[in-house]
Amino acid sequence: VQLQASGGGLVQPGGSLRLSCKASGSTFNINSMGWYRRAPGKQRELVATMPRGGRPNYVDSVKGRFTISRDSVKNTVDLQMSSLLPEDTAVYYCNIKGVIVATLRPFDSWGQGTLVTVSS
C-alpha cells in the first residue's frame, strides 16, 4: 500500500494548513490512520490518530487546533491545522495500518513526508 502526502508549505503563525494523504495499491482494510511529525533535532512524535470505529486521539500540544478526518471511499486521511505555532514546524508523515484483503497480511505504510514551516 502506497501513501502520497501533500499540503505542506510555509505559513505565518496563527495561520492554517490542510494536509492530505491518499492510500493506493492492493485492496485493503484499514485499522488505523494517523499523522506523525519530526521537528528539527527532535524525535518523531504522534500528532493524531483515528482508529477504525474509534474516536480521534491527539497529542496534547495540538488539541483544539488540529483535526484529523478520513474519507473511507477515497482512502484519504486529512489533517486540518489551525492556529499554527512556530513549534509546529516539522516534517509531517501520514501512516496507515491495516490488512491486505487478498493475503490477510498486515501492513504498516508511511507517506514520504511533507514539510510544514510556521514562520513570519
PDB file of C-alpha atoms in Angstrom:
ATOM      1  CA  VAL A   1       0.000   0.000   0.000  1.00  0.00           C
ATOM      2  CA  GLN A   2       1.487   3.329  -1.054  1.00  0.00           C
ATOM      3  CA  LEU A   3       0.784   6.650   0.591  1.00  0.00           C
ATOM      4  CA  GLN A   4       1.069  10.049  -1.062  1.00  0.00           C
ATOM      5  CA  ALA A   5       1.045  13.083   1.199  1.00  0.00           C
ATOM      6  CA  SER A   6       0.508  16.668   0.153  1.00  0.00           C
ATOM      7  CA  GLY A   7      -0.360  20.096   1.504  1.00  0.00           C
ATOM      8  CA  GLY A   8       2.713  21.267   3.366  1.00  0.00           C
ATOM      9  CA  GLY A   9       4.249  24.684   2.972  1.00  0.00           C
ATOM     10  CA  LEU A  10       5.153  27.957   4.628  1.00  0.00           C
ATOM     11  CA  VAL A  11       2.547  29.673   6.775  1.00  0.00           C
ATOM     12  CA  GLN A  12       2.604  32.543   9.232  1.00  0.00           C
ATOM     13  CA  PRO A  13       1.938  31.990  12.934  1.00  0.00           C
ATOM     14  CA  GLY A  14      -1.805  31.819  13.513  1.00  0.00           C
ATOM     15  CA  GLY A  15      -2.434  30.554  10.018  1.00  0.00           C
ATOM     16  CA  SER A  16      -3.905  27.305   8.752  1.00  0.00           C
ATOM     17  CA  LEU A  17      -2.890  24.443   6.525  1.00  0.00           C
ATOM     18  CA  ARG A  18      -4.556  21.228   5.462  1.00  0.00           C
ATOM     19  CA  LEU A  19      -2.510  18.104   4.885  1.00  0.00           C
ATOM     20  CA  SER A  20      -3.892  15.238   2.855  1.00  0.00           C
ATOM     21  CA  CYS A  21      -2.732  11.652   2.416  1.00  0.00           C
ATOM     22  CA  LYS A  22      -4.073   9.210  -0.134  1.00  0.00           C
ATOM     23  CA  ALA A  23      -3.593   5.461   0.020  1.00  0.00           C
ATOM     24  CA  SER A  24      -3.452   3.317  -3.086  1.00  0.00           C
ATOM     25  CA  GLY A  25      -2.454  -0.180  -4.135  1.00  0.00           C
ATOM     26  CA  SER A  26      -3.915  -3.519  -3.169  1.00  0.00           C
ATOM     27  CA  THR A  27      -7.403  -3.784  -1.779  1.00  0.00           C
ATOM     28  CA  PHE A  28      -7.085  -3.382   1.945  1.00  0.00           C
ATOM     29  CA  ASN A  29      -8.909  -2.877   5.198  1.00  0.00           C
ATOM     30  CA  ILE A  30      -7.722  -0.047   7.392  1.00  0.00           C
ATOM     31  CA  ASN A  31      -7.254  -0.477  11.124  1.00  0.00           C
ATOM     32  CA  SER A  32      -5.929   2.970  11.885  1.00  0.00           C
ATOM     33  CA  MET A  33      -4.821   6.148  10.162  1.00  0.00           C
ATOM     34  CA  GLY A  34      -2.655   8.849  11.605  1.00  0.00           C
ATOM     35  CA  TRP A  35      -0.236  11.711  11.305  1.00  0.00           C
ATOM     36  CA  TYR A  36       3.180  11.998  12.921  1.00  0.00           C
ATOM     37  CA  ARG A  37       5.808  14.703  12.781  1.00  0.00           C
ATOM     38  CA  ARG A  38       9.521  15.167  13.294  1.00  0.00           C
ATOM     39  CA  ALA A  39      10.699  18.595  14.263  1.00  0.00           C
ATOM     40  CA  PRO A  40      14.315  19.659  13.703  1.00  0.00           C
ATOM     41  CA  GLY A  41      16.545  17.985  16.250  1.00  0.00           C
ATOM     42  CA  LYS A  42      13.707  16.003  17.802  1.00  0.00           C
ATOM     43  CA  GLN A  43      12.328  12.508  17.584  1.00  0.00           C
ATOM     44  CA  ARG A  44       9.231  11.668  15.605  1.00  0.00           C
ATOM     45  CA  GLU A  45       6.059  12.109  17.616  1.00  0.00           C
ATOM     46  CA  LEU A  46       2.454  11.132  17.192  1.00  0.00           C
ATOM     47  CA  VAL A  47       0.229  14.069  16.251  1.00  0.00           C
ATOM     48  CA  ALA A  48      -3.165  12.468  15.713  1.00  0.00           C
ATOM     49  CA  THR A  49      -4.629   9.052  15.053  1.00  0.00           C
ATOM     50  CA  MET A  50      -8.022   7.729  14.095  1.00  0.00           C
ATOM     51  CA  PRO A  51      -8.616   4.049  14.797  1.00  0.00           C
ATOM     52  CA  ARG A  52     -11.293   2.184  12.853  1.00  0.00           C
ATOM     53  CA  GLY A  53     -14.590   2.752  14.558  1.00  0.00           C
ATOM     54  CA  GLY A  54     -12.932   4.776  17.295  1.00  0.00           C
ATOM     55  CA  ARG A  55     -12.509   8.350  18.322  1.00  0.00           C
ATOM     56  CA  PRO A  56      -9.587  10.505  17.222  1.00  0.00           C
ATOM     57  CA  ASN A  57      -6.636  10.903  19.549  1.00  0.00           C
ATOM     58  CA  TYR A  58      -4.378  13.954  19.637  1.00  0.00           C
ATOM     59  CA  VAL A  59      -1.123  14.871  21.299  1.00  0.00           C
ATOM     60  CA  ASP A  60      -1.845  17.478  23.967  1.00  0.00           C
ATOM     61  CA  SER A  61       0.039  20.237  22.160  1.00  0.00           C
ATOM     62  CA  VAL A  62      -2.363  20.216  19.189  1.00  0.00           C
ATOM     63  CA  LYS A  63      -5.696  19.578  20.911  1.00  0.00           C
ATOM     64  CA  GLY A  64      -8.247  22.159  19.900  1.00  0.00           C
ATOM     65  CA  ARG A  65      -6.132  23.295  16.954  1.00  0.00           C
ATOM     66  CA  PHE A  66      -5.774  20.221  14.729  1.00  0.00           C
ATOM     67  CA  THR A  67      -8.484  17.945  13.381  1.00  0.00           C
ATOM     68  CA  ILE A  68      -7.949  14.574  11.759  1.00  0.00           C
ATOM     69  CA  SER A  69     -10.521  13.200   9.349  1.00  0.00           C
ATOM     70  CA  ARG A  70     -10.827  10.310   6.944  1.00  0.00           C
ATOM     71  CA  ASP A  71     -12.722   9.502   3.787  1.00  0.00           C
ATOM     72  CA  SER A  72     -13.240   5.762   3.570  1.00  0.00           C
ATOM     73  CA  VAL A  73     -14.396   5.910  -0.044  1.00  0.00           C
ATOM     74  CA  LYS A  74     -11.421   7.907  -1.283  1.00  0.00           C
ATOM     75  CA  ASN A  75      -8.982   6.213   1.144  1.00  0.00           C
ATOM     76  CA  THR A  76      -7.670   9.529   2.354  1.00  0.00           C
ATOM     77  CA  VAL A  77      -6.776  10.915   5.749  1.00  0.00           C
ATOM     78  CA  ASP A  78      -6.519  14.650   6.243  1.00  0.00           C
ATOM     79  CA  LEU A  79      -5.101  16.841   8.972  1.00  0.00           C
ATOM     80  CA  GLN A  80      -6.604  20.299   9.286  1.00  0.00           C
ATOM     81  CA  MET A  81      -4.192  22.511  11.214  1.00  0.00           C
ATOM     82  CA  SER A  82      -5.262  25.870  12.592  1.00  0.00           C
ATOM     83  CA  SER A  83      -3.736  28.474  14.888  1.00  0.00           C
ATOM     84  CA  LEU A  84      -0.343  27.219  13.852  1.00  0.00           C
ATOM     85  CA  LEU A  85       2.651  27.971  16.059  1.00  0.00           C
ATOM     86  CA  PRO A  86       6.348  28.096  15.211  1.00  0.00           C
ATOM     87  CA  GLU A  87       6.807  24.939  17.279  1.00  0.00           C
ATOM     88  CA  ASP A  88       4.525  23.110  14.844  1.00  0.00           C
ATOM     89  CA  THR A  89       7.307  23.375  12.283  1.00  0.00           C
ATOM     90  CA  ALA A  90       8.212  19.831  11.276  1.00  0.00           C
ATOM     91  CA  VAL A  91       8.095  17.219   8.578  1.00  0.00           C
ATOM     92  CA  TYR A  92       4.695  15.570   8.802  1.00  0.00           C
ATOM     93  CA  TYR A  93       4.207  11.915   7.912  1.00  0.00           C
ATOM     94  CA  CYS A  94       0.979  10.051   7.345  1.00  0.00           C
ATOM     95  CA  ASN A  95       0.651   6.465   8.461  1.00  0.00           C
ATOM     96  CA  ILE A  96      -1.882   3.760   7.745  1.00  0.00           C
ATOM     97  CA  LYS A  97      -2.042   0.342   9.354  1.00  0.00           C
ATOM     98  CA  GLY A  98      -4.263  -2.378   8.008  1.00  0.00           C
ATOM     99  CA  VAL A  99      -4.604  -5.744   6.319  1.00  0.00           C
ATOM    100  CA  ILE A 100      -4.300  -6.710   2.658  1.00  0.00           C
ATOM    101  CA  VAL A 101      -7.571  -8.395   1.747  1.00  0.00           C
ATOM    102  CA  ALA A 102      -6.141 -10.910  -0.725  1.00  0.00           C
ATOM    103  CA  THR A 103      -3.418 -12.256   1.548  1.00  0.00           C
ATOM    104  CA  LEU A 104      -4.664 -11.247   5.028  1.00  0.00           C
ATOM    105  CA  ARG A 105      -1.180  -9.912   5.681  1.00  0.00           C
ATOM    106  CA  PRO A 106      -0.880  -6.796   7.817  1.00  0.00           C
ATOM    107  CA  PHE A 107       0.806  -3.663   6.532  1.00  0.00           C
ATOM    108  CA  ASP A 108       2.183  -0.505   8.103  1.00  0.00           C
ATOM    109  CA  SER A 109       2.721   2.130   5.437  1.00  0.00           C
ATOM    110  CA  TRP A 110       4.212   5.618   5.633  1.00  0.00           C
ATOM    111  CA  GLY A 111       3.967   8.608   3.379  1.00  0.00           C
ATOM    112  CA  GLN A 112       7.042  10.408   2.117  1.00  0.00           C
ATOM    113  CA  GLY A 113       6.714  13.344   4.494  1.00  0.00           C
ATOM    114  CA  THR A 114       5.640  16.889   3.823  1.00  0.00           C
ATOM    115  CA  LEU A 115       7.342  19.933   5.344  1.00  0.00           C
ATOM    116  CA  VAL A 116       5.337  22.442   7.336  1.00  0.00           C
ATOM    117  CA  THR A 117       7.137  25.646   8.246  1.00  0.00           C
ATOM    118  CA  VAL A 118       5.476  28.155  10.550  1.00  0.00           C
ATOM    119  CA  SER A 119       7.342  31.433  10.447  1.00  0.00           C
ATOM    120  CA  SER A 120       6.781  35.121   9.992  1.00  0.00           C
TER     121      SER A 120
END
